[in-house]
Amino acid sequence: METQNEMKPYVIGLDLGGTNSVFGIVDSRGDIKVTTAIKTQAYDNVDDYVKAAVEALHIIIDQVGGIEKIKAMGIGAPNGNYYNGTIEFAPNLKWGHDGVVPLAKMFSEALGIPVALTNDANAAAIGEMTYGVARGMKNFIMITLGTGVGSGIVVNGQLVYGCDGFAGELGHSIVRVDGRLCGCGRKGCLETYCSATGVARTAREFLSNRDDDSLLRELNPDDITSLDVAIAAGKGDKLAKEIFDYTGEILGEACANFATFSSPEAFIFFGGLTKAGDLLMKPIIDSYNAHILNIYKNKAKFLVSGLNGSSAAVLGASAVGWDI
């Protein structure tokens, strides 16, 4: 007699980012069989977003033998509530920042399969723990550096969800009193400095407040991205390198604070900004070592995700689907 996993050998994983939504159909070994993607922000309301997502999904679902082969769907999303299957007041989603969106229910009704949802950084942490550099680790903090800054906190081998499903919003730790205005409505949050968009904000500030030469002055300030800063720094641009030093200083200091509540074995960094490599990692580690409490010195490793692109988040989201 066939088991359910043999009859329904796949789950769908959705990495719902502020910029892109990446879907993967995953088997029980963690092999992503087929993927597709849509632009998250191309839709003004959630109904249009779900409709476009389901249309894109049907194409790849057919490629693996149809919906009868799919056991469930798991979603990793900003401000995702694992307990309720909702996205709640997500500052980086234009169709999700003003209230509660029952996204798991919407996808379940549209596809006819069970759907579970968790925070995007939690999904990345689960993916890393199952398939990546965190295999075998019981205590680590995953930090995602993308449009915003997210985190997944694993203690004693379990993700920390808290009383309401929202534990692990380290990107909204206030790191500078009365600092930059954040999409959440408060000032000085970590993500306003250390996300990809935060790096671009720092670049505009530096260019505006200083007069030293820089390759970045050849670009329209409003169009500068973190990638532009990394390319310039890679070419030896002094101002661009200082932007990464400034970003790493703040992030390393924040990690030194985070160590005090869970004493992690590792900090694992994931997301587009990690492509800057040592330009970012070295100042993070130097700052962490300068600010860390003595009892935690030389204990935590600083690692970059070993999973390519959004694989960690897609795989993590799919793992949530297997658990339904």
Tab-separated table of C-alpha atoms in Angstrom:
chain	number	residue	atom	x	y	z
A	1	MET	CA	0.000	0.000	0.000
A	2	GLU	CA	1.351	3.447	-0.931
A	3	THR	CA	2.052	5.936	1.839
A	4	GLN	CA	0.657	9.431	1.511
A	5	ASN	CA	4.124	10.798	0.671
A	6	GLU	CA	4.397	8.303	-2.215
A	7	MET	CA	0.942	9.290	-3.475
A	8	LYS	CA	1.633	12.976	-2.880
A	9	PRO	CA	5.421	13.237	-3.167
A	10	TYR	CA	5.776	17.038	-3.357
A	11	VAL	CA	5.160	20.217	-1.425
A	12	ILE	CA	5.209	23.797	-2.687
A	13	GLY	CA	7.546	26.247	-0.966
A	14	LEU	CA	7.027	29.996	-1.415
A	15	ASP	CA	9.712	32.514	-0.467
A	16	LEU	CA	7.656	35.712	-0.411
A	17	GLY	CA	10.104	38.611	-0.442
A	18	GLY	CA	9.560	42.341	-0.573
A	19	THR	CA	10.719	42.359	-4.204
A	20	ASN	CA	10.248	38.835	-5.613
A	21	SER	CA	8.081	35.824	-4.804
A	22	VAL	CA	9.893	32.569	-5.623
A	23	PHE	CA	7.966	29.281	-5.767
A	24	GLY	CA	9.560	25.839	-5.728
A	25	ILE	CA	8.104	22.349	-5.879
A	26	VAL	CA	10.171	20.215	-3.514
A	27	ASP	CA	10.410	16.473	-2.872
A	28	SER	CA	10.931	14.823	0.518
A	29	ARG	CA	14.735	14.756	0.033
A	30	GLY	CA	14.839	18.536	-0.341
A	31	ASP	CA	15.401	18.547	-4.105
A	32	ILE	CA	13.748	21.533	-5.758
A	33	LYS	CA	12.235	20.025	-8.900
A	34	VAL	CA	10.968	23.163	-10.614
A	35	THR	CA	10.686	26.861	-9.815
A	36	THR	CA	8.884	29.965	-10.955
A	37	ALA	CA	8.647	33.559	-9.726
A	38	ILE	CA	6.515	36.690	-9.866
A	39	LYS	CA	7.183	40.283	-8.783
A	40	THR	CA	5.669	40.806	-5.325
A	41	GLN	CA	5.137	44.530	-5.734
A	42	ALA	CA	3.601	44.351	-9.216
A	43	TYR	CA	0.143	43.941	-7.651
A	44	ASP	CA	-1.794	46.648	-5.829
A	45	ASN	CA	-3.978	44.292	-3.793
A	46	VAL	CA	-3.619	40.820	-2.360
A	47	ASP	CA	-6.410	39.302	-4.477
A	48	ASP	CA	-4.534	40.199	-7.677
A	49	TYR	CA	-1.300	38.889	-6.150
A	50	VAL	CA	-2.808	35.506	-5.242
A	51	LYS	CA	-4.489	35.222	-8.667
A	52	ALA	CA	-1.163	35.858	-10.461
A	53	ALA	CA	0.678	33.471	-8.114
A	54	VAL	CA	-1.821	30.669	-8.682
A	55	GLU	CA	-1.628	31.143	-12.467
A	56	ALA	CA	2.179	30.870	-12.309
A	57	LEU	CA	1.934	27.865	-9.980
A	58	HIS	CA	-0.454	25.888	-12.173
A	59	ILE	CA	2.177	25.843	-14.933
A	60	ILE	CA	4.814	24.184	-12.714
A	61	ILE	CA	2.282	21.998	-10.871
A	62	ASP	CA	1.345	20.483	-14.244
A	63	GLN	CA	5.031	19.759	-14.874
A	64	VAL	CA	5.178	17.415	-11.847
A	65	GLY	CA	1.925	15.595	-12.604
A	66	GLY	CA	-0.828	17.889	-11.349
A	67	ILE	CA	-2.251	19.080	-8.041
A	68	GLU	CA	-2.997	15.490	-6.915
A	69	LYS	CA	0.788	15.076	-6.506
A	70	ILE	CA	1.042	18.025	-4.087
A	71	LYS	CA	0.643	17.307	-0.362
A	72	ALA	CA	0.658	20.910	0.887
A	73	MET	CA	2.181	24.368	0.553
A	74	GLY	CA	4.426	26.260	2.945
A	75	ILE	CA	5.002	30.016	2.800
A	76	GLY	CA	7.796	32.128	4.262
A	77	ALA	CA	6.655	35.772	4.379
A	78	PRO	CA	7.587	39.049	6.088
A	79	ASN	CA	5.563	39.537	9.279
A	80	GLY	CA	4.182	36.030	8.806
A	81	ASN	CA	2.313	34.601	11.788
A	82	TYR	CA	2.834	30.840	12.048
A	83	TYR	CA	-0.069	30.417	14.467
A	84	ASN	CA	-2.695	32.186	12.344
A	85	GLY	CA	-1.424	31.789	8.764
A	86	THR	CA	-1.551	35.542	8.332
A	87	ILE	CA	0.705	38.391	7.230
A	88	GLU	CA	0.233	41.268	9.646
A	89	PHE	CA	1.207	44.906	9.049
A	90	ALA	CA	4.206	44.080	6.843
A	91	PRO	CA	5.972	47.408	6.139
A	92	ASN	CA	7.709	46.199	2.956
A	93	LEU	CA	4.570	44.829	1.230
A	94	LYS	CA	2.348	47.462	-0.347
A	95	TRP	CA	-0.665	45.136	-0.191
A	96	GLY	CA	0.204	43.928	3.309
A	97	HIS	CA	1.225	46.911	5.415
A	98	ASP	CA	-2.191	48.204	6.499
A	99	GLY	CA	-3.714	45.178	8.210
A	100	VAL	CA	-4.031	41.424	8.537
A	101	VAL	CA	-3.933	39.327	5.350
A	102	PRO	CA	-5.145	35.688	5.693
A	103	LEU	CA	-2.723	34.523	3.001
A	104	ALA	CA	-2.556	30.814	3.965
A	105	LYS	CA	-6.365	30.562	3.786
A	106	MET	CA	-6.441	32.385	0.432
A	107	PHE	CA	-3.902	30.043	-1.170
A	108	SER	CA	-5.548	26.983	0.389
A	109	GLU	CA	-8.929	27.922	-1.081
A	110	ALA	CA	-7.412	28.752	-4.488
A	111	LEU	CA	-5.369	25.527	-4.768
A	112	GLY	CA	-7.438	23.078	-2.730
A	113	ILE	CA	-4.517	21.936	-0.541
A	114	PRO	CA	-3.457	22.629	3.070
A	115	VAL	CA	-1.227	25.722	3.429
A	116	ALA	CA	0.959	26.823	6.359
A	117	LEU	CA	2.821	30.108	6.694
A	118	THR	CA	5.706	31.387	8.795
A	119	ASN	CA	8.002	34.395	8.953
A	120	ASP	CA	10.396	34.508	5.982
A	121	ALA	CA	13.523	34.538	8.137
A	122	ASN	CA	12.164	31.626	10.179
A	123	ALA	CA	11.685	29.726	6.917
A	124	ALA	CA	15.290	30.474	5.943
A	125	ALA	CA	16.460	29.261	9.371
A	126	ILE	CA	14.523	25.987	8.982
A	127	GLY	CA	16.005	25.529	5.503
A	128	GLU	CA	19.507	26.177	6.797
A	129	MET	CA	19.025	23.814	9.753
A	130	THR	CA	17.665	21.054	7.516
A	131	TYR	CA	19.867	21.391	4.431
A	132	GLY	CA	22.584	23.996	5.014
A	133	VAL	CA	25.454	25.160	7.234
A	134	ALA	CA	23.316	24.923	10.408
A	135	ARG	CA	22.862	21.152	10.133
A	136	GLY	CA	23.440	19.691	13.589
A	137	MET	CA	23.303	23.088	15.331
A	138	LYS	CA	20.904	23.556	18.239
A	139	ASN	CA	21.467	27.266	18.916
A	140	PHE	CA	21.940	29.821	16.173
A	141	ILE	CA	20.558	33.101	14.866
A	142	MET	CA	19.745	33.464	11.177
A	143	ILE	CA	19.884	37.045	9.929
A	144	THR	CA	18.437	37.829	6.507
A	145	LEU	CA	19.793	40.903	4.753
A	146	GLY	CA	17.445	41.811	1.914
A	147	THR	CA	14.889	44.563	1.356
A	148	GLY	CA	14.618	44.534	5.153
A	149	VAL	CA	16.436	42.714	7.961
A	150	GLY	CA	14.797	39.585	9.323
A	151	SER	CA	15.831	36.959	11.826
A	152	GLY	CA	15.086	33.411	12.841
A	153	ILE	CA	16.176	32.410	16.334
A	154	VAL	CA	16.792	28.740	17.083
A	155	VAL	CA	17.219	27.722	20.732
A	156	ASN	CA	17.700	24.102	21.844
A	157	GLY	CA	16.912	22.963	18.297
A	158	GLN	CA	13.575	24.757	18.085
A	159	LEU	CA	12.506	27.962	16.383
A	160	VAL	CA	11.417	30.626	18.832
A	161	TYR	CA	7.888	31.814	17.980
A	162	GLY	CA	6.903	33.520	21.239
A	163	CYS	CA	3.358	33.852	22.569
A	164	ASP	CA	1.931	35.284	19.334
A	165	GLY	CA	4.094	33.875	16.519
A	166	PHE	CA	6.112	37.074	16.115
A	167	ALA	CA	9.292	36.405	18.089
A	168	GLY	CA	12.439	37.164	16.111
A	169	GLU	CA	11.983	40.652	14.720
A	170	LEU	CA	15.588	41.640	15.368
A	171	GLY	CA	15.541	43.910	12.303
A	172	HIS	CA	13.312	46.176	14.361
A	173	SER	CA	15.689	46.440	17.293
A	174	ILE	CA	16.376	50.149	17.747
A	175	VAL	CA	20.101	50.607	17.208
A	176	ARG	CA	20.212	54.409	16.965
A	177	VAL	CA	17.954	56.537	19.169
A	178	ASP	CA	15.933	58.957	17.005
A	179	GLY	CA	17.687	57.523	13.959
A	180	ARG	CA	16.331	56.897	10.485
A	181	LEU	CA	12.580	56.592	9.983
A	182	CYS	CA	11.602	52.957	9.423
A	183	GLY	CA	8.719	51.555	7.402
A	184	CYS	CA	7.294	50.267	10.701
A	185	GLY	CA	6.769	53.886	11.810
A	186	ARG	CA	9.532	53.975	14.446
A	187	LYS	CA	12.988	55.509	14.250
A	188	GLY	CA	16.440	53.929	14.317
A	189	CYS	CA	15.581	50.284	13.533
A	190	LEU	CA	18.452	48.006	12.517
A	191	GLU	CA	16.945	47.419	9.070
A	192	THR	CA	17.108	51.123	8.214
A	193	TYR	CA	20.915	50.788	8.354
A	194	CYS	CA	21.828	47.191	7.558
A	195	SER	CA	19.401	46.048	4.857
A	196	ALA	CA	20.205	46.430	1.162
A	197	THR	CA	17.988	49.520	1.158
A	198	GLY	CA	19.767	50.756	4.304
A	199	VAL	CA	23.141	50.523	2.543
A	200	ALA	CA	21.720	52.615	-0.323
A	201	ARG	CA	20.440	55.170	2.214
A	202	THR	CA	23.905	55.359	3.782
A	203	ALA	CA	25.420	55.900	0.339
A	204	ARG	CA	23.083	58.837	-0.339
A	205	GLU	CA	23.864	60.329	3.086
A	206	PHE	CA	27.629	60.009	2.621
A	207	LEU	CA	27.499	61.504	-0.878
A	208	SER	CA	25.360	64.392	0.332
A	209	ASN	CA	27.376	65.171	3.469
A	210	ARG	CA	30.886	64.726	2.065
A	211	ASP	CA	32.825	65.997	-0.901
A	212	ASP	CA	35.456	63.275	-1.431
A	213	ASP	CA	35.695	61.632	-4.835
A	214	SER	CA	33.788	58.429	-5.463
A	215	LEU	CA	32.712	56.305	-8.408
A	216	LEU	CA	29.213	56.501	-6.891
A	217	ARG	CA	29.029	60.201	-7.852
A	218	GLU	CA	28.676	59.063	-11.479
A	219	LEU	CA	25.255	57.585	-10.619
A	220	ASN	CA	21.900	59.213	-9.950
A	221	PRO	CA	21.745	59.158	-6.117
A	222	ASP	CA	18.109	57.986	-6.122
A	223	ASP	CA	19.031	54.962	-8.263
A	224	ILE	CA	22.009	53.742	-6.196
A	225	THR	CA	21.686	50.146	-4.941
A	226	SER	CA	23.748	48.102	-2.500
A	227	LEU	CA	25.164	46.242	-5.516
A	228	ASP	CA	26.476	49.527	-6.941
A	229	VAL	CA	28.203	50.199	-3.614
A	230	ALA	CA	29.728	46.692	-3.592
A	231	ILE	CA	30.997	47.057	-7.164
A	232	ALA	CA	32.566	50.426	-6.358
A	233	ALA	CA	34.156	49.084	-3.159
A	234	GLY	CA	35.496	46.106	-5.104
A	235	LYS	CA	37.239	48.584	-7.402
A	236	GLY	CA	38.944	50.180	-4.405
A	237	ASP	CA	36.571	53.119	-3.953
A	238	LYS	CA	37.339	54.502	-0.470
A	239	LEU	CA	33.919	56.026	0.207
A	240	ALA	CA	32.114	52.844	-0.882
A	241	LYS	CA	34.308	50.777	1.440
A	242	GLU	CA	33.507	53.155	4.301
A	243	ILE	CA	29.794	52.591	3.651
A	244	PHE	CA	30.310	48.866	4.287
A	245	ASP	CA	32.501	49.614	7.327
A	246	TYR	CA	29.691	51.760	8.754
A	247	THR	CA	27.064	49.077	8.012
A	248	GLY	CA	29.193	46.299	9.513
A	249	GLU	CA	29.966	48.361	12.622
A	250	ILE	CA	26.245	48.726	13.382
A	251	LEU	CA	25.405	45.088	12.568
A	252	GLY	CA	28.301	43.707	14.611
A	253	GLU	CA	27.286	45.818	17.602
A	254	ALA	CA	23.699	44.542	17.233
A	255	CYS	CA	24.891	40.921	17.098
A	256	ALA	CA	26.882	41.487	20.296
A	257	ASN	CA	23.605	42.530	21.917
A	258	PHE	CA	21.727	39.550	20.456
A	259	ALA	CA	24.315	37.123	21.876
A	260	THR	CA	23.301	38.111	25.405
A	261	PHE	CA	19.867	36.480	25.173
A	262	SER	CA	20.623	33.153	23.479
A	263	SER	CA	24.416	32.651	23.359
A	264	PRO	CA	24.303	31.290	19.802
A	265	GLU	CA	26.756	28.817	18.358
A	266	ALA	CA	26.640	30.818	15.132
A	267	PHE	CA	25.238	33.847	13.378
A	268	ILE	CA	24.279	32.845	9.859
A	269	PHE	CA	23.786	35.563	7.264
A	270	PHE	CA	21.545	35.126	4.268
A	271	GLY	CA	20.311	37.367	1.454
A	272	GLY	CA	21.537	39.554	-1.365
A	273	LEU	CA	23.768	41.757	0.784
A	274	THR	CA	25.974	38.781	1.732
A	275	LYS	CA	27.326	38.812	-1.822
A	276	ALA	CA	29.547	41.695	-0.646
A	277	GLY	CA	31.598	39.012	1.155
A	278	ASP	CA	34.471	40.249	3.326
A	279	LEU	CA	33.614	43.884	2.554
A	280	LEU	CA	30.719	43.372	4.976
A	281	MET	CA	31.694	40.325	7.045
A	282	LYS	CA	35.056	41.656	8.238
A	283	PRO	CA	33.646	44.877	9.764
A	284	ILE	CA	30.768	42.851	11.311
A	285	ILE	CA	33.216	40.504	13.040
A	286	ASP	CA	35.581	43.331	14.099
A	287	SER	CA	32.660	45.271	15.596
A	288	TYR	CA	31.236	42.178	17.311
A	289	ASN	CA	34.604	41.440	18.918
A	290	ALA	CA	34.884	45.044	20.085
A	291	HIS	CA	31.423	45.049	21.714
A	292	ILE	CA	30.864	41.476	22.926
A	293	LEU	CA	30.580	40.685	26.634
A	294	ASN	CA	33.666	38.790	27.843
A	295	ILE	CA	31.850	35.551	28.708
A	296	TYR	CA	30.727	35.181	25.053
A	297	LYS	CA	34.085	35.989	23.443
A	298	ASN	CA	35.376	33.640	20.720
A	299	LYS	CA	32.339	31.352	20.879
A	300	ALA	CA	30.030	32.284	18.002
A	301	LYS	CA	30.935	31.508	14.401
A	302	PHE	CA	30.013	33.972	11.656
A	303	LEU	CA	28.802	32.080	8.610
A	304	VAL	CA	27.215	32.891	5.279
A	305	SER	CA	24.393	30.645	4.102
A	306	GLY	CA	25.589	27.738	2.022
A	307	LEU	CA	22.316	27.582	0.085
A	308	ASN	CA	22.119	29.439	-3.206
A	309	GLY	CA	19.709	32.273	-3.903
A	310	SER	CA	16.367	31.751	-2.250
A	311	SER	CA	16.912	28.002	-1.879
A	312	ALA	CA	17.130	28.233	1.930
A	313	ALA	CA	13.863	30.124	2.198
A	314	VAL	CA	12.066	27.973	-0.405
A	315	LEU	CA	13.284	24.778	1.278
A	316	GLY	CA	12.426	26.140	4.720
A	317	ALA	CA	8.947	27.115	3.571
A	318	SER	CA	8.498	23.652	2.066
A	319	ALA	CA	9.554	22.078	5.380
A	320	VAL	CA	6.667	23.932	7.027
A	321	GLY	CA	4.429	22.326	4.383
A	322	TRP	CA	5.632	18.797	5.185
A	323	ASP	CA	4.705	19.350	8.836
A	324	ILE	CA	1.003	20.090	8.193
